[in-house]
Coordinates of C-alpha atoms and ligand atoms in Angstrom, one line a residue:
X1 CA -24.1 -6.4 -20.4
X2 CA -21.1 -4.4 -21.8
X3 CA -17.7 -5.5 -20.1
X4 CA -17.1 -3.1 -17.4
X5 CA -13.3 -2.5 -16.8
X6 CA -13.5 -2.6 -12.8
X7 CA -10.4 -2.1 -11.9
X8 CA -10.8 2.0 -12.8
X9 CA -13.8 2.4 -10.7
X10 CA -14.5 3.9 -7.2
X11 CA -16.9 3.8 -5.1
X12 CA -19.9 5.9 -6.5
X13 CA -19.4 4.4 -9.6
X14 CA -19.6 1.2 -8.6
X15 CA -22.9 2.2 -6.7
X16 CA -24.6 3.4 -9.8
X17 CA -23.7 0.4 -11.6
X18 CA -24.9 -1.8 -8.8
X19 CA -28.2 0.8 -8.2
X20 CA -29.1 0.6 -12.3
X21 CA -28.7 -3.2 -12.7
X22 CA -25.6 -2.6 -14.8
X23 CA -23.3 -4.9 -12.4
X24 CA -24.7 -7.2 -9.5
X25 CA -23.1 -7.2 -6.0
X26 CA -22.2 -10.9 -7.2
X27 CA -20.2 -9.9 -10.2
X28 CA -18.5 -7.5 -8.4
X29 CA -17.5 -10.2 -6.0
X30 CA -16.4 -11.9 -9.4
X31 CA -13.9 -9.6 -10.1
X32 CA -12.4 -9.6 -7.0
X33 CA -12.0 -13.3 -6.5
X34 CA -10.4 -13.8 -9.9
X35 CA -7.7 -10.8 -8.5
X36 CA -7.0 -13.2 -5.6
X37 CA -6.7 -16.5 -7.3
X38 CA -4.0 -14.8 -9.2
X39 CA -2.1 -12.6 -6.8
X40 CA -2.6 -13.7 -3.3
X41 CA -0.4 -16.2 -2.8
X42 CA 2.4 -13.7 -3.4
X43 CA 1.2 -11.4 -1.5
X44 CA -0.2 -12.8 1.7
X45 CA -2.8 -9.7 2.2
X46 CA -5.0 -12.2 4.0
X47 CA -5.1 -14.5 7.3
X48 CA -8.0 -15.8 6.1
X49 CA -11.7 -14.9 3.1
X50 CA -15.0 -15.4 4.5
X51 CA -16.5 -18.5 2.6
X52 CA -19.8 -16.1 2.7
X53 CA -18.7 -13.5 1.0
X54 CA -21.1 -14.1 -1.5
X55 CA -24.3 -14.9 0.4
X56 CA -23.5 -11.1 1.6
X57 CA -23.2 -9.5 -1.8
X58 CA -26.3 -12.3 -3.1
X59 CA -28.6 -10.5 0.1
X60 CA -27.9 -7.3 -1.8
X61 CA -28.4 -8.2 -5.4
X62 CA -32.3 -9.6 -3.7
X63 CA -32.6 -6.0 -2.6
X64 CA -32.0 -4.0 -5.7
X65 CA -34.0 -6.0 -7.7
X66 CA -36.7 -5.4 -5.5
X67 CA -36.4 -2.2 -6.4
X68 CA -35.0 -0.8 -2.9
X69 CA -32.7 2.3 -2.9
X70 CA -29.2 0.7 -1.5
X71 CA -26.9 2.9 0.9
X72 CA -23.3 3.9 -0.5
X73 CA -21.4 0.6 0.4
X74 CA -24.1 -1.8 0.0
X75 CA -22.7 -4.4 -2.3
X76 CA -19.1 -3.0 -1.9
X77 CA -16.2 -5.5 -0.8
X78 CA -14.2 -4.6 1.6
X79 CA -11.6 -6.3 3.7
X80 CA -10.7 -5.8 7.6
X81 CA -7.5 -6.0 9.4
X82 CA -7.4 -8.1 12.2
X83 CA -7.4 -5.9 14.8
X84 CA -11.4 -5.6 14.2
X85 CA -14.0 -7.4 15.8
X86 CA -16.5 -8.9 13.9
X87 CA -19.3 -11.2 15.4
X88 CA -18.5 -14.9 15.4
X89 CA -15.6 -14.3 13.3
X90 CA -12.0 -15.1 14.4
X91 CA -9.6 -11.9 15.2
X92 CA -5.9 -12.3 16.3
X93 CA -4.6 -9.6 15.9
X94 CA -1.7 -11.3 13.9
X95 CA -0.7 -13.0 17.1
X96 CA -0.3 -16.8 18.5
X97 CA -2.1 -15.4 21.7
X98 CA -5.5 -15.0 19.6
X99 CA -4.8 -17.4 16.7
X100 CA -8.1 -19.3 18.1
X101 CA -9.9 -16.4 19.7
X102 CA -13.7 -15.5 17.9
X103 CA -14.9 -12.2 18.5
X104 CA -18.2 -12.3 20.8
X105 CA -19.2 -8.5 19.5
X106 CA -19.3 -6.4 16.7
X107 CA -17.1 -3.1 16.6
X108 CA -18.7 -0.2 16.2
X109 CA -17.3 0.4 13.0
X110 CA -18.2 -3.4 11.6
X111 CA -22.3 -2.2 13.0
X112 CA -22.1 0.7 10.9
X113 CA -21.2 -1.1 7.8
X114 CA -22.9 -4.1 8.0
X115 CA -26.2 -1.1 8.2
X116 CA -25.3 -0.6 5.1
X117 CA -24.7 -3.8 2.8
X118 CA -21.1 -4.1 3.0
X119 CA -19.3 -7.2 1.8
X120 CA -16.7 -8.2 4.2
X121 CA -13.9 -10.3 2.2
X122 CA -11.6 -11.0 4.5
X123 CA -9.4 -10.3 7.4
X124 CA -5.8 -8.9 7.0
X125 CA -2.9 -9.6 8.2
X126 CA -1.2 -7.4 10.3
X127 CA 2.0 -6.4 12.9
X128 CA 1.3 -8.4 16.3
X129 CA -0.6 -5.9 17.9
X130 CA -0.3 -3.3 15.2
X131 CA 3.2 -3.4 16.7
X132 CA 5.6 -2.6 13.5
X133 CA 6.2 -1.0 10.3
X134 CA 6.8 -3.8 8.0
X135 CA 4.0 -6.4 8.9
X136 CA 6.9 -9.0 9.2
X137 CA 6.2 -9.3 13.2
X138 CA 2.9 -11.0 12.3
X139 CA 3.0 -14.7 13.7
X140 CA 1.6 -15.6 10.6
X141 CA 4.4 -15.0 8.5
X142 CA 4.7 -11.6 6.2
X143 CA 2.8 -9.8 3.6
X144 CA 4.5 -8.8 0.1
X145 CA 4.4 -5.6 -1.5
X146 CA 2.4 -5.5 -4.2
X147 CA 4.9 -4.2 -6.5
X148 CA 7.7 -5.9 -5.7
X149 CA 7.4 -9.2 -3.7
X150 CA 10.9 -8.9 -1.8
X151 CA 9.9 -5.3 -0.5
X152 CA 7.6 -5.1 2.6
X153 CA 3.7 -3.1 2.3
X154 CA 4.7 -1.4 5.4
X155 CA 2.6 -2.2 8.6
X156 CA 1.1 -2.4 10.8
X157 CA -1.9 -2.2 8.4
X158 CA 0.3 -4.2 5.5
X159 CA -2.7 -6.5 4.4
X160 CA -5.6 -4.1 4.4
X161 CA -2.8 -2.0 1.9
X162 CA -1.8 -4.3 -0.3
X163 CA -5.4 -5.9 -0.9
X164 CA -7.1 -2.9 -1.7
X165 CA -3.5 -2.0 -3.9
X166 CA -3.6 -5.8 -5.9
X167 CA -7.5 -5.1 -5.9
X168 CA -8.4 -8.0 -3.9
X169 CA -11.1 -5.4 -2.6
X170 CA -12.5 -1.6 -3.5
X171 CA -11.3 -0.4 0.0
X172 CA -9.9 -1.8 3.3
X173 CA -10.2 -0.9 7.1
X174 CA -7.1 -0.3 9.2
X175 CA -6.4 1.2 12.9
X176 CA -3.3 3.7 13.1
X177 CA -1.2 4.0 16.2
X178 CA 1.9 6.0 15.0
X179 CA 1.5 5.7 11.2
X180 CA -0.3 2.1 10.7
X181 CA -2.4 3.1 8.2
X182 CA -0.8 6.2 6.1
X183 CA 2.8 4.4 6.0
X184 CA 1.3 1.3 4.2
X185 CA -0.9 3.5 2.6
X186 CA 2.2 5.0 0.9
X187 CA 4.0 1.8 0.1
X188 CA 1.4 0.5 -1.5
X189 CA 0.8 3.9 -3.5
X190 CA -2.8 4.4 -1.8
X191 CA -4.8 6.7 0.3
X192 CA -5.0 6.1 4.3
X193 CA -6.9 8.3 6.4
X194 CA -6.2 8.1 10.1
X195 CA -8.9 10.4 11.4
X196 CA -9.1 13.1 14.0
X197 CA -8.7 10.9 18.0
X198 CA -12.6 10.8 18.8
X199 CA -14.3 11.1 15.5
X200 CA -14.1 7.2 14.8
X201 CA -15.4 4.8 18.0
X202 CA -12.7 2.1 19.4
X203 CA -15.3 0.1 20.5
X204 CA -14.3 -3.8 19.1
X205 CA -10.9 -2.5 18.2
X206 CA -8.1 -4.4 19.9
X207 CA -6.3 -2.1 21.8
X208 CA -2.5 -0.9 21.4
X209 CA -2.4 2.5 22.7
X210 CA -5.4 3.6 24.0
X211 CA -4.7 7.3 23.6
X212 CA -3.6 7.3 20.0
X213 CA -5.4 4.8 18.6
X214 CA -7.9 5.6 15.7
X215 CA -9.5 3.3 13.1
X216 CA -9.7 4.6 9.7
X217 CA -9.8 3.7 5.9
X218 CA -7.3 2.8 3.2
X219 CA -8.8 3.4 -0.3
X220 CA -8.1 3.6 -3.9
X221 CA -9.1 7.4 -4.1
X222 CA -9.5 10.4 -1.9
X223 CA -13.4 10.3 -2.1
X224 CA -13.4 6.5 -1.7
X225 CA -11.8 7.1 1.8
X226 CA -14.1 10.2 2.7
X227 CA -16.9 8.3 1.9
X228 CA -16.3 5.1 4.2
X229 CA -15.1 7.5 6.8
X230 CA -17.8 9.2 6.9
X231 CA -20.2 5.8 7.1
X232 CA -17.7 5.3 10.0
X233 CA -17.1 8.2 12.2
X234 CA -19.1 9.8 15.0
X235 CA -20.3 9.7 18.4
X236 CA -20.3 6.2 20.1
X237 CA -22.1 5.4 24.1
X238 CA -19.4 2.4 23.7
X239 CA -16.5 4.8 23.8
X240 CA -16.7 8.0 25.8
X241 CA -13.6 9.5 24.3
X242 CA -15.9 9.8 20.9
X243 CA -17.4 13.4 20.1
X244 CA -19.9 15.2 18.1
X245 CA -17.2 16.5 15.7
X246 CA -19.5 19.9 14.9
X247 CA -19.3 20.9 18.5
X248 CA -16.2 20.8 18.8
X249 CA -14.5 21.7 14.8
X250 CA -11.6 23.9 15.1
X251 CA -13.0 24.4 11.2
X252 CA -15.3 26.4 12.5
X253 CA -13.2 29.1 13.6
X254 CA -12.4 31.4 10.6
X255 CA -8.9 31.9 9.6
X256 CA -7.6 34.8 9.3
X257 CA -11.6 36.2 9.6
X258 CA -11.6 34.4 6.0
X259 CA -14.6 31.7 5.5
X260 CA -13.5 28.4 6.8
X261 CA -14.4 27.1 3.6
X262 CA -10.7 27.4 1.9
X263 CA -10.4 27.1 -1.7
X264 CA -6.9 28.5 -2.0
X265 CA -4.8 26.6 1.0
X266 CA -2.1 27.8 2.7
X267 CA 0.4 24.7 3.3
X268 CA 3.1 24.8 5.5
X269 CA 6.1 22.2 5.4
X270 CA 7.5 21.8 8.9
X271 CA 11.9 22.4 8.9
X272 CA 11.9 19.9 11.7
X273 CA 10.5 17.0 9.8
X274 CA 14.2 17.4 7.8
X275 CA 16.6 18.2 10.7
X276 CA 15.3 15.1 13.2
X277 CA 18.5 14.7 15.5
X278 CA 20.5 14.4 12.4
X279 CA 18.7 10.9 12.0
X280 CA 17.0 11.8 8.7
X281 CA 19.0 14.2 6.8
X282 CA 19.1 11.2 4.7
X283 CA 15.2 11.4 3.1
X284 CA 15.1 9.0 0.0
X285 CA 15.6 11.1 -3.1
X286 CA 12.2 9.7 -4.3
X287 CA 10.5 10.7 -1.2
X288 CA 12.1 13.7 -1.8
X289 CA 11.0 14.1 -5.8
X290 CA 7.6 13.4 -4.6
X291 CA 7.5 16.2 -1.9
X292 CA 8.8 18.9 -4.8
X293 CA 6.2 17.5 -7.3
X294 CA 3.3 17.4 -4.5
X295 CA 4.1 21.1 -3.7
X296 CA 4.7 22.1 -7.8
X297 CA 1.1 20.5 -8.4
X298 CA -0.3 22.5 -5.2
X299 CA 1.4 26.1 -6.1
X300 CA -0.2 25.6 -9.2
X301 CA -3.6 25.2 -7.8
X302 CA -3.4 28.2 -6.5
X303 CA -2.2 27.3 -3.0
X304 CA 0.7 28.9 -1.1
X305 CA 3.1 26.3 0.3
X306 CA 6.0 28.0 3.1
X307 CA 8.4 26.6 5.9
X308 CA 7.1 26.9 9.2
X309 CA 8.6 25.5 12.6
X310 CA 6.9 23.0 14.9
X311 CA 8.8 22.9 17.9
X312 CA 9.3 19.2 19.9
X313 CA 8.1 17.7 16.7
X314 CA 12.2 16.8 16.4
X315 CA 11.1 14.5 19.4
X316 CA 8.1 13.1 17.7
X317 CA 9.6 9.4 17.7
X318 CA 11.0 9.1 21.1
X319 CA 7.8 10.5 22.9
X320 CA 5.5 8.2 20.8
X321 CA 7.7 5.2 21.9
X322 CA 7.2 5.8 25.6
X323 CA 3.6 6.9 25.7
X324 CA 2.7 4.1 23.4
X325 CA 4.5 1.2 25.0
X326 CA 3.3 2.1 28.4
X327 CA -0.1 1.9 27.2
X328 CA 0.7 -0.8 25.6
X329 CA 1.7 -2.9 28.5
X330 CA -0.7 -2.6 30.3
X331 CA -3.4 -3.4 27.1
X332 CA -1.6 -6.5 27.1
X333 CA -1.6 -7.6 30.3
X334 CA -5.6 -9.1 29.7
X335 CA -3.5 -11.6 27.6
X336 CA -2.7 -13.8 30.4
X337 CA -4.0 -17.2 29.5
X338 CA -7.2 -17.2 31.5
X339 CA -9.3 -15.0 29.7
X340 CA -8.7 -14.8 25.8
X341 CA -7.6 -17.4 23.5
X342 CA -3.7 -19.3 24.3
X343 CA -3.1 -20.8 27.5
X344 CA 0.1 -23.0 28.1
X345 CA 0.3 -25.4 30.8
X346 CA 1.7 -24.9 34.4
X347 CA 2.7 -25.8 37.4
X348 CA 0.8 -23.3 39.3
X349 CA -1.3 -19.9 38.5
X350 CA 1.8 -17.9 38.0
X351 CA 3.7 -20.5 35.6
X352 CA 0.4 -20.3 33.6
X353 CA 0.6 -16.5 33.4
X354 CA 3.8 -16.8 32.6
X355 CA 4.2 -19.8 29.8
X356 CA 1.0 -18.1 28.1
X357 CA 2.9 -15.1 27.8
X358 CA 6.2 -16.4 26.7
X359 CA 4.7 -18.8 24.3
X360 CA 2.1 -16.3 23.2
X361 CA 3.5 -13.5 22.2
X362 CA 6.3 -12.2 19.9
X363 CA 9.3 -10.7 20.3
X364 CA 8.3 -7.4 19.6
X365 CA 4.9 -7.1 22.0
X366 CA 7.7 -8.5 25.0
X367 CA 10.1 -6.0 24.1
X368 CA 7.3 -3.1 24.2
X369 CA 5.6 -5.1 27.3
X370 CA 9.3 -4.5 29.0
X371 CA 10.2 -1.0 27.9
X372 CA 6.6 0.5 28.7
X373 CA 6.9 -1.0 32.4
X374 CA 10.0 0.2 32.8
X375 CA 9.0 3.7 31.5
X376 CA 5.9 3.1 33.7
X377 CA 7.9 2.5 37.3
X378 CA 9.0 4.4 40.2
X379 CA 11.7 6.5 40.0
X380 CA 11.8 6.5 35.9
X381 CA 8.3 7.8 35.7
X382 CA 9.0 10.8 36.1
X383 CA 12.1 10.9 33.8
X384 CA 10.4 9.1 30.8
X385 CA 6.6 8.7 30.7
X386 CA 6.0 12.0 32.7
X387 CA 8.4 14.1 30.2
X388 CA 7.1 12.3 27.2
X389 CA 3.3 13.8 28.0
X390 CA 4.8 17.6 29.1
X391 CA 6.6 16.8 25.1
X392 CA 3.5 15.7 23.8
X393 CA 1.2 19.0 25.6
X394 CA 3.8 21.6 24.1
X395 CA 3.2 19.6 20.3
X396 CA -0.1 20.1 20.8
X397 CA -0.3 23.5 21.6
X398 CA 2.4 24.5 18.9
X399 CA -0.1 23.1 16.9
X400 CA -2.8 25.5 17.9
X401 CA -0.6 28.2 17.2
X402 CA 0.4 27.3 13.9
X403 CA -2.9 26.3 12.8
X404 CA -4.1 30.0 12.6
X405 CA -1.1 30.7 9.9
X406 CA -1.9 27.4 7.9
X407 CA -4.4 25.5 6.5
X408 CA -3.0 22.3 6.2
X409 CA 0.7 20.9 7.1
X410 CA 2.6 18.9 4.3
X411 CA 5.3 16.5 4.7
X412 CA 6.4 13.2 3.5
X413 CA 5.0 10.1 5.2
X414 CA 8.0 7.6 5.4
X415 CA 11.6 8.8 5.1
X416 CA 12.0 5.4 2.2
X417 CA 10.7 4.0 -0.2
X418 CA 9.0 0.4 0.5
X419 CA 12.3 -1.3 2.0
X420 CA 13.5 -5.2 1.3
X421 CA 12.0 -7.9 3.6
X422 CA 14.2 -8.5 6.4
X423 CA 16.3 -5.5 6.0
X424 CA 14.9 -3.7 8.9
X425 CA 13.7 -6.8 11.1
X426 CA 17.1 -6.9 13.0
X427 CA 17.1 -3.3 13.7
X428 CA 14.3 -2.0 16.1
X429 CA 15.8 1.5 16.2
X430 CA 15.6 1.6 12.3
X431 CA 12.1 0.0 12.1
X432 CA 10.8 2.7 14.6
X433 CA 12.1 5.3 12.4
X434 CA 10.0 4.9 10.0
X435 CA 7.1 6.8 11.8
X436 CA 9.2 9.9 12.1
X437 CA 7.0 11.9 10.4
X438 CA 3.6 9.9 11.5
X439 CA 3.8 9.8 15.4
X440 CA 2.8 13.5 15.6
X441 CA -0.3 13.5 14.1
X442 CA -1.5 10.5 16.8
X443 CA 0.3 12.2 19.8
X444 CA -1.2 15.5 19.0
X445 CA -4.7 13.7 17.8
X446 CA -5.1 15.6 14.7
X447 CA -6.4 14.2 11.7
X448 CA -3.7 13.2 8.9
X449 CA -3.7 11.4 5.5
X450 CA -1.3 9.9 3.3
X451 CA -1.7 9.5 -0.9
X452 CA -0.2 8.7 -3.7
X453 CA 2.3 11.1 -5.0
X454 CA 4.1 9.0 -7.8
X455 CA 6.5 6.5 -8.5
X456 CA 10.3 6.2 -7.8
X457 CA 12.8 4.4 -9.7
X458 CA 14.6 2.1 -7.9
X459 CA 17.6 -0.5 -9.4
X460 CA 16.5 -2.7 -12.5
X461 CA 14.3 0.0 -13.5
X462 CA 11.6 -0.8 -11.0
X463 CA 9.3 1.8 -10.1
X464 CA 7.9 2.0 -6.3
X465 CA 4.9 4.6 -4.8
X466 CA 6.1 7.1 -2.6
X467 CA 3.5 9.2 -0.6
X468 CA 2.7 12.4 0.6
X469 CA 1.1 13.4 3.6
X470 CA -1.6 16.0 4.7
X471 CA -2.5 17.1 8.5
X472 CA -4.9 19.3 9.5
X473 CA -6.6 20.8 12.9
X474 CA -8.6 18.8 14.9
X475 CA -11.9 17.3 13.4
X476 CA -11.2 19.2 9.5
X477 CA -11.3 16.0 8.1
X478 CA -13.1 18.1 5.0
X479 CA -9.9 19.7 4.4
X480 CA -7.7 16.8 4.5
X481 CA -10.4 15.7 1.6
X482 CA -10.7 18.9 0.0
X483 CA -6.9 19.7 -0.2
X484 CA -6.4 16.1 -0.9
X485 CA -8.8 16.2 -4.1
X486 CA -6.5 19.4 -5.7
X487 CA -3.4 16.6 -5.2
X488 CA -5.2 13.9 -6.6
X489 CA -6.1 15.4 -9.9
X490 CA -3.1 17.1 -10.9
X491 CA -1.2 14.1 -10.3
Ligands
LIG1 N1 5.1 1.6 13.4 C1 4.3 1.9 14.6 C2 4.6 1.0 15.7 O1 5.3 0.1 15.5 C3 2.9 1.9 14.1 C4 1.9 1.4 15.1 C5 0.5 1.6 14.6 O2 0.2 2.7 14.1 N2 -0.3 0.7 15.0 O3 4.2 1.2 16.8

C-alpha cells in the first residue's frame, strides 16, 4: 500500500479509500490513535476513548471485504461530546452530578450513525451543562487549544473542537445553545454547523435550553459537516418539535422571483453586530482582518456583500441569558439525587435534595439555576422572561423581513481571538460576551455556521484561527453549504 498522508483527507475520500481496499477502517483508526498518544495529554479533548473503538472499525473492514457497498461514515471516527447519549456508555455532561451516570438509550443522532458504520472514539469534554464559553467550568478540569496550550478551545463544545482540530478524529458531534458549537469551531479554526431548531432530533441530548438547543457537527471542511448533517437531521416521533424540513423551507420561496438556487449571493453584514451597547466597539483586529478578507474573497466570487439593520439584535445577549437560564432551571431540577447519578447523604428528603445539589453541581449551573428562577417568579416575570420572548418575536420577524433582501447574513463569530485560560473565568459578564454575535441565530432558530477564515498574529509571533460566520433562513441549510464552499476555496 502507498503511504496515504491522512491528515489532508475528508470524508469522501476517506470513503473511497476504505470502499477500494486502499485503507482499512483499522488503519484509519491507526492514524488517529498515534495523533492522541502524542497530543492528548495537552489537550484534554477527551473525558474518556472507548476501549472498542476498534472492534467497531474491525465490523466494518469484515464488511467491505465481503464486498458490501458501505454508507458515507462507515469506518469513519468520530468523537461525541458528552452531552450525547449513547447506550451503556457513561454521559456527564462534564458534571460531578453525572460523573457515574450510563446512558440507558441511544439519541437519535447516535441511531442514525451507528446505521451507518460509524466509529465512536470517544466522548468530549465539555462546559457543565454546555454552560460556558471556554470549557474551563467542566468538573473535569479544562481542555487546551490546540494551538496554543495556555488559550482555551472555546466551549461549550471545547473537546469535540479541539479533537477533530489535533486530528484525534475526522469529525466531532456537539450541541449549540447560544454559540456552543460555531465559537469553538472558530477557536480551533474549524467548521461548526448549528442547524436550523427542528431539523436535528434532541432526543438523548441532555437538555440546557430546550427551545434553543440543536445538535450539530464540527468538521474539518464544509462538505465534511454537510454530509454528517445530513446522516443526522430530520423528522423524529421522539421529539415533536422536529419537522419535515421540505414542508416547511423558506428556500422554497423565490427571492426576488429569482430561482432559490443562488449562485451569486447577496450577503448582508448586520451594523448592530458592531454597535452592541457600546460593549463591542472593541472587535479584535484579527477578527476584524478576517471579516474584510471573508468579504474580499466573497465580492470576488461574484457576490454582493452590504450593511443592513437587524433591529433588537443589539439585545441578542441579554435576551438569550434570561430565556436560556429559565429553561435551564427548570432542566436541572431532575438533578435532585433520587433519579440520576450523585446523591449526598441527609438528614431528611429535603437535606438530600439539597446536599446533592450543592455538592453536584458547579458554580456556574447554580448561578444560572438562581438567575433563571428569579427571572421565572412572580412579579419579575413579566419584567424579564416575558420581555425577553416579546425581544426574541420582533428578532424573528426582522428576520423575515430581511431575508427577502438577502441571501445569507455575515458576521464574525466571537469578538476575540481564542483567549488565555483563566482570563475570563472570574468574569461572568465577559465570558457571556462572547456569544454576542451567536445567541441570535438560536433565539431566532435559524440555521448558522462558523469556518475558518485565517490566522491572526498574536505576541511571539503566534498565529491563532479566527472565524467567520454564515446565517441563513430557516431550514436553507444548502445555502449555508453552498455559500460556505465559495469561502472555503478562495481561502
Ligand atoms: N456560551 C453559551 C452559554 O454559556 C453557550 C451555551 C451553548 O451553546 N451550549 O450559555
Amino acid at each position: 500500500m502507498t503511504r496515504i498522508n491522512l491528515s489532508d483527507l475528508t470524508i469522501k475520500k476517506v470513503h473511497e479509500l476504505l470502499q477500494n481496499g486502499d485503507l482499512s477502517a483499522r488503519e484509519l483508526l491507526e492514524f488517529y490513535a498515534e495523533n492522541i498518544k502524542k497530543y492528548e495529554k495537552d489537550t484534554h479533548a477527551f473525558l474518556e476513548l472507548f476501549d472498542d473503538a476498534y472492534q467497531q472499525a474491525g465490523r466494518v473492514d469484515k464488511q467491505i471485504k465481503s464486498g458490501k457497498e458501505i454508507p458515507l461514515l462507515a469506518g469513519i471516527p468520530l468523537a461525541v461530546k458528552d452531552n450525547i447519549l449513547i447506550k451503556n456508555r457513561k454521559c456527564s455532561a462534564g458534571s460531578r452530578i453525572l460523573e457515574n451516570f450510563t446512558a440507558p438509550y441511544d439519541a437519535a443522532v447516535i441511531s442514525k450513525l451507528k446505521n451507518e458504520g460509524v466509529v465512536f472514539v470517544g466522548r468530549t469534554n465539555m462546559d457543565e451543562f454546555a454552560m460556558g464559553s471556554s470549557t474551563e467550568n467542566s468538573a473535569f478540569g479544562p481542555t487546551k487549544n490546540p494551538y496554543d496550550s495556555t488559550r482555551v478551545p472555546g466551549g461549550s463544545s471545547g473537546g469535540s473542537a479541539a479533537a477533530v482540530a489535533r486530528q484525534f478524529c475526522l469529525g466531532a458531534l456537539g450541541s449549540d445553545t447560544g454559540g456552543s458549537l460555531r465559537q469553538p469551531a472558530a477557536f480551533c479554526g474549524v467548521v461548526g454547523l448549528k442547524p436550523t431548531y427542528g431539523a436535528v432530533s434532541r432526543y438523548g441530548l441532555i437538555a440546557l435550553g430546550s427551545s434553543l438547543d440543536q445538535i450539530g457537527p464540527l468538521a474539518k471542511s464544509v462538505e465534511d459537516a454537510e454530509i454528517i448533517f445530513n446522516v443526522i437531521r430530520g423528522k423524529d416521533k421522539m421529539d415533536s418539535t422536529t419537522v419535515d424540513s421540505k414542508i416547511v423551507s423558506l428556500c422554497e420561496i423565490p427571492r426576488s422571483g429569482k430561482n432559490s438556487k443562488i449562485k451569486n449571493f447577496t450577503l448582508g453584514v448586520p451594523k448592530e453586530f458592531f454597535e452592541m451597547n457600546g460593549e463591542n466597539k472593541e472587535l479584535d483586529r484579527g477578527v476584524v482582518a478576517a471579516m474584510e478578507n471573508s468579504i474580499a474573497v466573497l465580492n470576488k466570487t461574484g457576490c454582493v456583500v452590504k450593511q443592513i439593520s437587524l433591529p433588537a439584535f443589539e439585545y441578542a445577549v441579554e435576551t438569550y441569558y434570561i430565556i436560556m437560564s429559565a429553561e435551564a432551571s427548570s432542566n436541572l431540577a431532575r438533578y435532585d439525587g433520587i433519579k440520576y447519578g450523585f446523591s449526598a447523604k441527609g438528614e431528611n428528603l429535603l437535606e438530600v435534595y439539597m446536599k446533592s445539589r450543592e455538592n453536584g453541581l458547579g458554580d456556574e449551573p447554580r448561578r444560572r439555576v438562581l438567575t433563571g428562577t428569579y427571572v421565572l417568579s412572580a412579579g419579575y416575570y413579566d419584567e424579564y422572561y416575558g420581555m425577553a420572548q416579546n425581544v426574541r418575536n420582533f428578532m424573528r420577524a426582522a428576520l423575515v423581513d430581511k431575508f427577502k433582501e438577502v441571501d445569507v447574513i455575515l458576521s464574525p463569530t466571537t469578538p476575540t481571538l481564542p483567549f488565555k485560560i483563566g482570563e475570563k473565568a472570574d468574569d461572568p459578564v465577559a465570558m457571556y460576551l462572547s456569544d454576542i454575535f451567536d445567541g441570535g441565530a438560536n433565539l431566532t432558530g435559524i440555521p448558522a455556521m462558523s469556518l475558518p477564515a485565517g490566522f491572526a498574529k498574536v505576541e511571539n509571533g503566534k498565529e491563532l484561527p479566527a472565524g467567520v460566520q454564515l446565517m441563513a433562513p430557516w431550514f436553507c441549510e444548502e445555502r449555508l453549504f453552498e455559500c460556505g464552499k465559495l469561502l472555503e476555496i478562495s481561502n
